[in-house]
Amino acid sequence: MFHIDYQDLTESEQKIVNYFNVNQAMAPLLSITEVSKAIGISNATLSRFCRKLGFKNFKELKLALVSSQDVTPASKLQNALHMKQQMDREQALAVPTQMLYRDIDQILQTIEQLDEKQFSKAAETITKEKRIFVFSKGASNSLGHLLSFRLKRFGIHIQHISLGGSEIFETLHTIGPDDLLVLFFFGKTPRETQVIFDYVKSEQIETICFSDQLYRNPDKIGTFQFYVSRGVPTEYHSLTSAIALIDALVVEVSRLGPASYHEHLQKMHTLKEYYKKDIPR
């Protein structure tokens, strides 16, 4: 239903599609006002999008969603009870605890969308003899540096692409088919990311993508695509599930990697022990 080219969607429409993709079971049970409030848009914007898809109104869109999912009365009741319990639970807790429970929910949503076979293939691709380049702008910049910090311990060559404007071309032109590109992008996709996508597609460069968006067409994004749940647009956007996914990827790389990875780790440990009087651990 939502196989639409992201370039044909406005920013608000991208949020709508992503919300329905992430909340497939729950969304059909909500009113237009509840969905609009969760996304952070007006009812009129949501109604216009329904008509853009060829539906008369929001109700008709919900009916199409239900029929496509084969939702039973029992599953409706179960979803409704889960939503009520979650709301009651959050209202009864202090704010810090509420946020931790939301992080747990987002990790579970991330797991639901995870293709374990693809995840292992992505990790295996990292272990091949090639250079790795990372592009992570804005809030995701810390994620790119975390991945880089972890992988460098294995002796893997990893380099960051400059974050802004035309400076990306200083590094981009050096990346070829024998390299691997890792991209992080959340919310509105930066123009630099769109340019990088166009370049890697023309050069047939393998790409690992981490994103909180599910609306993209498969042929428009990287070789490996992994969804990261960060909550609805109107909530505080946590990076907890993204960090958990990065840690899982690093462990999988360690499991699939050559013996030289563990030799690098041992050498690093030996250096730390030797110089611990000069640089305390």
mmCIF file of N, CA and C in Angstrom, residues 97-173:
data_model
loop_
_atom_site.group_PDB
_atom_site.id
_atom_site.type_symbol
_atom_site.label_atom_id
_atom_site.label_comp_id
_atom_site.label_asym_id
_atom_site.label_seq_id
_atom_site.Cartn_x
_atom_site.Cartn_y
_atom_site.Cartn_z
ATOM 1 N N THR A 97 11.571 6.648 34.582
ATOM 2 C CA THR A 97 11.178 5.255 34.397
ATOM 3 C C THR A 97 10.330 5.094 33.147
ATOM 4 N N GLN A 98 9.456 6.067 32.869
ATOM 5 C CA GLN A 98 8.658 6.049 31.650
ATOM 6 C C GLN A 98 9.565 5.957 30.427
ATOM 7 N N MET A 99 10.624 6.787 30.430
ATOM 8 C CA MET A 99 11.517 6.818 29.273
ATOM 9 C C MET A 99 12.260 5.500 29.104
ATOM 10 N N LEU A 100 12.636 4.874 30.206
ATOM 11 C CA LEU A 100 13.323 3.585 30.115
ATOM 12 C C LEU A 100 12.401 2.507 29.549
ATOM 13 N N TYR A 101 11.121 2.527 29.961
ATOM 14 C CA TYR A 101 10.166 1.571 29.412
ATOM 15 C C TYR A 101 9.940 1.820 27.923
ATOM 16 N N ARG A 102 9.936 3.098 27.518
ATOM 17 C CA ARG A 102 9.784 3.406 26.096
ATOM 18 C C ARG A 102 10.983 2.906 25.305
ATOM 19 N N ASP A 103 12.167 3.011 25.892
ATOM 20 C CA ASP A 103 13.366 2.469 25.235
ATOM 21 C C ASP A 103 13.230 0.973 25.024
ATOM 22 N N ILE A 104 12.696 0.284 26.032
ATOM 23 C CA ILE A 104 12.498 -1.160 25.917
ATOM 24 C C ILE A 104 11.521 -1.471 24.781
ATOM 25 N N ASP A 105 10.421 -0.700 24.719
ATOM 26 C CA ASP A 105 9.443 -0.897 23.643
ATOM 27 C C ASP A 105 10.070 -0.667 22.274
ATOM 28 N N GLN A 106 10.931 0.352 22.183
ATOM 29 C CA GLN A 106 11.567 0.658 20.900
ATOM 30 C C GLN A 106 12.562 -0.424 20.490
ATOM 31 N N ILE A 107 13.250 -1.007 21.450
ATOM 32 C CA ILE A 107 14.148 -2.122 21.151
ATOM 33 C C ILE A 107 13.346 -3.313 20.633
ATOM 34 N N LEU A 108 12.184 -3.577 21.257
ATOM 35 C CA LEU A 108 11.330 -4.678 20.811
ATOM 36 C C LEU A 108 10.809 -4.432 19.398
ATOM 37 N N GLN A 109 10.444 -3.173 19.083
ATOM 38 C CA GLN A 109 9.995 -2.836 17.731
ATOM 39 C C GLN A 109 11.128 -3.026 16.720
ATOM 40 N N THR A 110 12.344 -2.687 17.132
ATOM 41 C CA THR A 110 13.510 -2.868 16.264
ATOM 42 C C THR A 110 13.743 -4.346 15.992
ATOM 43 N N ILE A 111 13.584 -5.173 17.024
ATOM 44 C CA ILE A 111 13.759 -6.624 16.869
ATOM 45 C C ILE A 111 12.723 -7.189 15.905
ATOM 46 N N GLU A 112 11.485 -6.694 15.994
ATOM 47 C CA GLU A 112 10.405 -7.193 15.133
ATOM 48 C C GLU A 112 10.715 -6.979 13.658
ATOM 49 N N GLN A 113 11.431 -5.918 13.347
ATOM 50 C CA GLN A 113 11.735 -5.590 11.954
ATOM 51 C C GLN A 113 13.089 -6.132 11.499
ATOM 52 N N LEU A 114 13.814 -6.820 12.389
ATOM 53 C CA LEU A 114 15.173 -7.262 12.071
ATOM 54 C C LEU A 114 15.173 -8.575 11.299
ATOM 55 N N ASP A 115 15.864 -8.562 10.179
ATOM 56 C CA ASP A 115 16.086 -9.775 9.385
ATOM 57 C C ASP A 115 17.446 -10.337 9.815
ATOM 58 N N GLU A 116 17.430 -11.406 10.589
ATOM 59 C CA GLU A 116 18.659 -11.923 11.175
ATOM 60 C C GLU A 116 19.642 -12.434 10.120
ATOM 61 N N LYS A 117 19.133 -13.022 9.054
ATOM 62 C CA LYS A 117 20.015 -13.511 7.998
ATOM 63 C C LYS A 117 20.728 -12.352 7.306
ATOM 64 N N GLN A 118 19.972 -11.289 7.022
ATOM 65 C CA GLN A 118 20.571 -10.109 6.405
ATOM 66 C C GLN A 118 21.579 -9.460 7.349
ATOM 67 N N PHE A 119 21.260 -9.487 8.626
ATOM 68 C CA PHE A 119 22.143 -8.896 9.633
ATOM 69 C C PHE A 119 23.487 -9.627 9.654
ATOM 70 N N SER A 120 23.447 -10.948 9.605
ATOM 71 C CA SER A 120 24.680 -11.742 9.579
ATOM 72 C C SER A 120 25.463 -11.515 8.288
ATOM 73 N N LYS A 121 24.735 -11.365 7.168
ATOM 74 C CA LYS A 121 25.395 -11.096 5.894
ATOM 75 C C LYS A 121 26.087 -9.735 5.925
ATOM 76 N N ALA A 122 25.445 -8.757 6.567
ATOM 77 C CA ALA A 122 26.050 -7.423 6.683
ATOM 78 C C ALA A 122 27.329 -7.494 7.514
ATOM 79 N N ALA A 123 27.280 -8.258 8.602
ATOM 80 C CA ALA A 123 28.461 -8.423 9.444
ATOM 81 C C ALA A 123 29.579 -9.128 8.684
ATOM 82 N N GLU A 124 29.209 -10.133 7.901
ATOM 83 C CA GLU A 124 30.194 -10.861 7.105
ATOM 84 C C GLU A 124 30.837 -9.941 6.066
ATOM 85 N N THR A 125 30.042 -9.037 5.494
ATOM 86 C CA THR A 125 30.566 -8.088 4.515
ATOM 87 C C THR A 125 31.617 -7.188 5.144
ATOM 88 N N ILE A 126 31.400 -6.801 6.393
ATOM 89 C CA ILE A 126 32.369 -5.961 7.101
ATOM 90 C C ILE A 126 33.706 -6.676 7.269
ATOM 91 N N THR A 127 33.654 -7.999 7.441
ATOM 92 C CA THR A 127 34.885 -8.768 7.685
ATOM 93 C C THR A 127 35.741 -8.975 6.445
ATOM 94 N N LYS A 128 35.219 -8.645 5.282
ATOM 95 C CA LYS A 128 35.992 -8.829 4.056
ATOM 96 C C LYS A 128 37.126 -7.807 3.965
ATOM 97 N N GLU A 129 38.108 -8.113 3.133
ATOM 98 C CA GLU A 129 39.262 -7.223 2.972
ATOM 99 C C GLU A 129 38.852 -5.990 2.163
ATOM 100 N N LYS A 130 38.375 -4.976 2.846
ATOM 101 C CA LYS A 130 37.978 -3.743 2.166
ATOM 102 C C LYS A 130 37.969 -2.593 3.161
ATOM 103 N N ARG A 131 37.931 -1.396 2.615
ATOM 104 C CA ARG A 131 37.836 -0.211 3.475
ATOM 105 C C ARG A 131 36.371 0.061 3.800
ATOM 106 N N ILE A 132 36.136 0.668 4.948
ATOM 107 C CA ILE A 132 34.777 1.008 5.359
ATOM 108 C C ILE A 132 34.694 2.520 5.551
ATOM 109 N N PHE A 133 33.649 3.119 4.976
ATOM 110 C CA PHE A 133 33.414 4.549 5.131
ATOM 111 C C PHE A 133 32.070 4.754 5.832
ATOM 112 N N VAL A 134 32.017 5.762 6.683
ATOM 113 C CA VAL A 134 30.814 6.024 7.475
ATOM 114 C C VAL A 134 30.334 7.448 7.241
ATOM 115 N N PHE A 135 29.009 7.598 7.046
ATOM 116 C CA PHE A 135 28.412 8.936 6.997
ATOM 117 C C PHE A 135 27.283 8.972 8.017
ATOM 118 N N SER A 136 27.436 9.848 9.010
ATOM 119 C CA SER A 136 26.432 9.965 10.074
ATOM 120 C C SER A 136 26.360 11.418 10.511
ATOM 121 N N LYS A 137 25.301 12.090 10.106
ATOM 122 C CA LYS A 137 25.155 13.517 10.342
ATOM 123 C C LYS A 137 24.129 13.785 11.440
ATOM 124 N N GLY A 138 24.307 14.890 12.149
ATOM 125 C CA GLY A 138 23.340 15.281 13.175
ATOM 126 C C GLY A 138 23.398 14.384 14.394
ATOM 127 N N ALA A 139 22.214 14.009 14.900
ATOM 128 C CA ALA A 139 22.147 13.189 16.113
ATOM 129 C C ALA A 139 22.806 11.831 15.920
ATOM 130 N N SER A 140 22.843 11.344 14.674
ATOM 131 C CA SER A 140 23.424 10.023 14.410
ATOM 132 C C SER A 140 24.956 10.051 14.358
ATOM 133 N N ASN A 141 25.555 11.238 14.441
ATOM 134 C CA ASN A 141 27.013 11.335 14.347
ATOM 135 C C ASN A 141 27.697 10.508 15.434
ATOM 136 N N SER A 142 27.110 10.530 16.640
ATOM 137 C CA SER A 142 27.689 9.765 17.737
ATOM 138 C C SER A 142 27.643 8.263 17.459
ATOM 139 N N LEU A 143 26.627 7.814 16.725
ATOM 140 C CA LEU A 143 26.505 6.394 16.387
ATOM 141 C C LEU A 143 27.616 5.967 15.426
ATOM 142 N N GLY A 144 27.895 6.836 14.455
ATOM 143 C CA GLY A 144 28.971 6.542 13.515
ATOM 144 C C GLY A 144 30.313 6.424 14.218
ATOM 145 N N HIS A 145 30.548 7.300 15.194
ATOM 146 C CA HIS A 145 31.808 7.257 15.933
ATOM 147 C C HIS A 145 31.871 6.043 16.855
ATOM 148 N N LEU A 146 30.727 5.635 17.405
ATOM 149 C CA LEU A 146 30.700 4.428 18.238
ATOM 150 C C LEU A 146 31.062 3.201 17.401
ATOM 151 N N LEU A 147 30.456 3.077 16.219
ATOM 152 C CA LEU A 147 30.757 1.947 15.340
ATOM 153 C C LEU A 147 32.228 1.959 14.945
ATOM 154 N N SER A 148 32.736 3.145 14.620
ATOM 155 C CA SER A 148 34.136 3.280 14.228
ATOM 156 C C SER A 148 35.065 2.877 15.372
ATOM 157 N N PHE A 149 34.754 3.329 16.573
ATOM 158 C CA PHE A 149 35.562 3.016 17.755
ATOM 159 C C PHE A 149 35.636 1.516 17.988
ATOM 160 N N ARG A 150 34.484 0.832 17.854
ATOM 161 C CA ARG A 150 34.436 -0.612 18.088
ATOM 162 C C ARG A 150 35.194 -1.394 17.012
ATOM 163 N N LEU A 151 34.981 -1.030 15.740
ATOM 164 C CA LEU A 151 35.569 -1.807 14.646
ATOM 165 C C LEU A 151 37.071 -1.596 14.517
ATOM 166 N N LYS A 152 37.551 -0.407 14.871
ATOM 167 C CA LYS A 152 38.992 -0.149 14.774
ATOM 168 C C LYS A 152 39.788 -1.065 15.697
ATOM 169 N N ARG A 153 39.158 -1.537 16.752
ATOM 170 C CA ARG A 153 39.839 -2.446 17.677
ATOM 171 C C ARG A 153 40.215 -3.761 16.995
ATOM 172 N N PHE A 154 39.505 -4.104 15.933
ATOM 173 C CA PHE A 154 39.802 -5.325 15.184
ATOM 174 C C PHE A 154 40.878 -5.095 14.115
ATOM 175 N N GLY A 155 41.340 -3.849 13.990
ATOM 176 C CA GLY A 155 42.305 -3.524 12.954
ATOM 177 C C GLY A 155 41.653 -3.197 11.629
ATOM 178 N N ILE A 156 40.347 -2.965 11.641
ATOM 179 C CA ILE A 156 39.607 -2.637 10.415
ATOM 180 C C ILE A 156 39.849 -1.181 10.041
ATOM 181 N N HIS A 157 40.090 -0.938 8.758
ATOM 182 C CA HIS A 157 40.272 0.434 8.276
ATOM 183 C C HIS A 157 38.893 1.067 8.108
ATOM 184 N N ILE A 158 38.629 2.125 8.869
ATOM 185 C CA ILE A 158 37.331 2.793 8.791
ATOM 186 C C ILE A 158 37.538 4.292 8.817
ATOM 187 N N GLN A 159 36.814 4.993 7.961
ATOM 188 C CA GLN A 159 37.008 6.434 7.789
ATOM 189 C C GLN A 159 35.660 7.130 7.699
ATOM 190 N N HIS A 160 35.564 8.351 8.249
ATOM 191 C CA HIS A 160 34.326 9.120 8.206
ATOM 192 C C HIS A 160 34.316 10.067 7.011
ATOM 193 N N ILE A 161 33.155 10.175 6.385
ATOM 194 C CA ILE A 161 32.961 11.149 5.316
ATOM 195 C C ILE A 161 32.619 12.485 5.955
ATOM 196 N N SER A 162 33.203 13.556 5.453
ATOM 197 C CA SER A 162 32.941 14.889 5.989
ATOM 198 C C SER A 162 31.445 15.159 6.055
ATOM 199 N N LEU A 163 31.002 15.876 7.098
ATOM 200 C CA LEU A 163 29.577 15.967 7.398
ATOM 201 C C LEU A 163 28.788 16.965 6.575
ATOM 202 N N GLY A 164 29.426 18.000 6.048
ATOM 203 C CA GLY A 164 28.609 19.053 5.458
ATOM 204 C C GLY A 164 28.939 19.468 4.047
ATOM 205 N N GLY A 165 27.882 19.767 3.266
ATOM 206 C CA GLY A 165 28.015 20.402 1.965
ATOM 207 C C GLY A 165 28.931 19.678 0.994
ATOM 208 N N SER A 166 29.613 20.490 0.178
ATOM 209 C CA SER A 166 30.429 19.938 -0.906
ATOM 210 C C SER A 166 31.679 19.223 -0.399
ATOM 211 N N GLU A 167 31.979 19.325 0.905
ATOM 212 C CA GLU A 167 33.158 18.650 1.441
ATOM 213 C C GLU A 167 33.025 17.129 1.368
ATOM 214 N N ILE A 168 31.802 16.615 1.223
ATOM 215 C CA ILE A 168 31.630 15.162 1.132
ATOM 216 C C ILE A 168 32.345 14.604 -0.095
ATOM 217 N N PHE A 169 32.501 15.433 -1.142
ATOM 218 C CA PHE A 169 33.121 14.955 -2.378
ATOM 219 C C PHE A 169 34.623 14.743 -2.224
ATOM 220 N N GLU A 170 35.224 15.366 -1.189
ATOM 221 C CA GLU A 170 36.654 15.176 -0.931
ATOM 222 C C GLU A 170 36.957 13.718 -0.619
ATOM 223 N N THR A 171 35.988 13.029 -0.036
ATOM 224 C CA THR A 171 36.156 11.613 0.301
ATOM 225 C C THR A 171 35.362 10.711 -0.636
ATOM 226 N N LEU A 172 34.196 11.178 -1.047
ATOM 227 C CA LEU A 172 33.282 10.341 -1.826
ATOM 228 C C LEU A 172 33.911 9.830 -3.113
ATOM 229 N N HIS A 173 34.705 10.666 -3.781
ATOM 230 C CA HIS A 173 35.276 10.260 -5.068
ATOM 231 C C HIS A 173 36.307 9.149 -4.928
#
